[in-house]
Each structure stands twice: as C-alpha cells, then as structure tokens.
C-alpha cells in the first residue's frame, strides 16, 4: 500500500512538473530498504544494476530512482516486469496518439541498432513515464491477486 502511495505521488508530480522529487525517492528507499524481505546482497545488487542502467542514459534518472524504490519493495525481477509493461503501455499510447511519429521513431531506432549495434537516445522530457509505471503496477497487482 505504501509503494502504491509513493507511485501515485510520483506519477502526479512527474505529470505536472516532469520531475520526480528526491524527497519522495529518499522516503521510498529508506522504507523499502527497512521493510524489504530480500537479502542485503540482493538489494545492493539491484541498486548497482539500476545505477549502471542509469549511467547509460536509457531512462530519466527520476524514473531509474523510482525503479530502485520498487526493487526495494518487491525485488528486482518483479520491478522489471513493471518497467517492461510500462514501456509497452507508453509505446501503445504514443502509437494511438500519433502513429506516424511513433512508427518513425521505432523504425529509426531499430535500423540504428541493427546497423550500428548502438541504442539511439531520444528526448525524454516530452512525456512523463511514471504514470505508465503506476498503471502497469496496478495492472500487475490485479493480475497477481486474480491468479
């Protein structure tokens, strides 16, 4: 329930200001670290992996830090499912909103990766990602409860 509240605040803040406040991340990390059922090794490894991902600039740092909070609460693997579904929801939403531009970006990205084996970094300020994280978290929690 506490993680849900953190995600709601982050989603609203990110939507309004395109930034996730550090005070929220700090509170989430502290509570998540204290209440985590995972070993210290697993928690530190999760933070290290996400720090490395953040260094490559594939996501906004606020989103990476929010991912770290989720990893503290329910583990790295489950948090990857949330992020993966959030990315799919973002692509689907952007495709519905502006399919031509989305197809152009996907085509450029895939061609660049295929030819150069490098990932093209696009501007991440144009959208808030944490609302997609919140929605995917809720979807996966509903599915988890139903099964």
XYZ file of C-alpha atoms in Angstrom:
147
model
C 0.000 0.000 0.000
C 2.859 2.369 0.813
C 4.547 1.681 -2.524
C 1.243 2.430 -4.275
C 1.069 5.799 -2.484
C 4.656 6.604 -3.490
C 3.886 5.707 -7.114
C 0.726 7.861 -7.112
C 2.606 10.887 -5.768
C 5.460 10.307 -8.236
C 3.039 9.959 -11.160
C 1.189 13.173 -10.321
C 4.408 15.112 -9.690
C 6.040 13.774 -12.864
C 2.954 14.575 -14.936
C 2.768 18.134 -13.634
C 6.470 19.031 -13.437
C 8.292 16.322 -15.477
C 10.365 15.552 -12.404
C 10.152 13.107 -9.503
C 11.065 14.738 -6.183
C 14.161 13.410 -4.426
C 12.486 13.613 -1.011
C 9.906 11.083 -2.216
C 12.631 8.778 -3.547
C 14.566 9.037 -0.261
C 11.497 8.168 1.801
C 10.703 5.265 -0.521
C 14.260 3.914 -0.464
C 14.530 4.100 3.323
C 11.186 2.425 3.974
C 11.751 -0.097 1.188
C 15.233 -0.951 2.484
C 13.987 -1.418 6.055
C 10.905 -3.457 5.141
C 12.445 -5.481 2.308
C 12.229 -9.274 2.627
C 15.273 -9.636 0.359
C 18.876 -10.133 1.477
C 21.274 -7.221 1.675
C 23.198 -8.722 -1.252
C 20.063 -8.762 -3.445
C 19.173 -5.195 -2.502
C 22.679 -3.855 -3.157
C 22.915 -5.805 -6.438
C 19.568 -4.347 -7.565
C 20.713 -0.810 -6.791
C 24.039 -1.402 -8.567
C 22.391 -2.790 -11.729
C 19.924 0.090 -11.853
C 22.720 2.600 -11.245
C 24.575 1.160 -14.266
C 21.403 1.371 -16.389
C 21.045 4.999 -15.287
C 24.614 5.756 -16.335
C 23.806 4.744 -19.924
C 21.022 7.352 -20.033
C 18.379 4.933 -21.296
C 15.801 6.362 -18.902
C 15.395 9.551 -16.960
C 17.192 9.434 -13.628
C 13.968 10.085 -11.727
C 12.442 7.011 -13.343
C 15.550 4.963 -12.529
C 15.378 6.094 -8.896
C 11.679 5.211 -8.778
C 12.592 1.785 -10.195
C 15.116 1.443 -7.345
C 12.337 2.107 -4.844
C 10.170 -0.588 -6.441
C 13.089 -3.032 -6.386
C 13.478 -2.479 -2.642
C 9.804 -3.227 -2.016
C 9.291 -6.318 -4.180
C 12.551 -7.311 -5.799
C 14.440 -6.593 -8.965
C 12.772 -9.196 -11.207
C 9.205 -8.146 -10.365
C 10.158 -4.500 -10.796
C 11.497 -5.351 -14.274
C 8.049 -6.687 -15.179
C 6.511 -3.376 -14.101
C 9.004 -1.348 -16.145
C 8.607 -3.619 -19.186
C 4.822 -3.317 -19.132
C 5.114 0.444 -18.564
C 7.321 0.731 -21.663
C 4.788 -1.238 -23.711
C 1.953 0.959 -22.436
C 3.926 4.076 -23.354
C 4.596 2.802 -26.872
C 0.931 1.804 -27.284
C -0.280 5.182 -26.017
C 2.118 7.088 -28.259
C 1.151 4.881 -31.196
C -2.548 5.673 -30.669
C -1.811 9.366 -30.089
C 0.489 9.853 -33.098
C 1.100 6.625 -35.009
C 3.178 8.167 -37.816
C 5.711 9.765 -35.487
C 5.853 6.657 -33.286
C 6.474 4.374 -36.270
C 9.177 6.750 -37.493
C 10.954 6.700 -34.118
C 10.675 2.901 -33.832
C 11.974 2.431 -37.381
C 14.926 4.755 -36.807
C 15.729 3.062 -33.501
C 15.600 -0.455 -34.916
C 17.623 0.459 -38.017
C 20.267 2.201 -35.929
C 20.505 -0.735 -33.559
C 20.592 -3.261 -36.394
C 23.297 -1.411 -38.329
C 25.452 0.077 -35.573
C 24.574 -2.048 -32.513
C 24.097 1.214 -30.615
C 20.958 2.456 -28.932
C 19.753 5.876 -30.024
C 18.777 8.131 -27.141
C 15.720 10.320 -27.694
C 14.496 13.295 -25.689
C 12.824 12.039 -22.520
C 11.381 15.345 -21.357
C 8.419 15.213 -23.725
C 6.500 12.697 -21.611
C 6.144 11.604 -18.005
C 6.988 7.911 -17.615
C 5.954 7.379 -14.000
C 2.194 7.430 -14.758
C 2.824 4.411 -17.001
C 4.770 2.800 -14.157
C 1.798 3.370 -11.837
C -0.685 1.912 -14.325
C 1.480 -1.133 -15.023
C 1.986 -1.668 -11.276
C -1.784 -1.653 -10.739
C -2.394 -3.993 -13.696
C 0.206 -6.486 -12.473
C -1.139 -6.329 -8.899
C -4.662 -7.066 -10.149
C -3.389 -9.985 -12.250
C -1.333 -11.259 -9.319
C -4.348 -11.138 -6.978
C -6.580 -12.853 -9.558
C -4.198 -15.785 -10.033
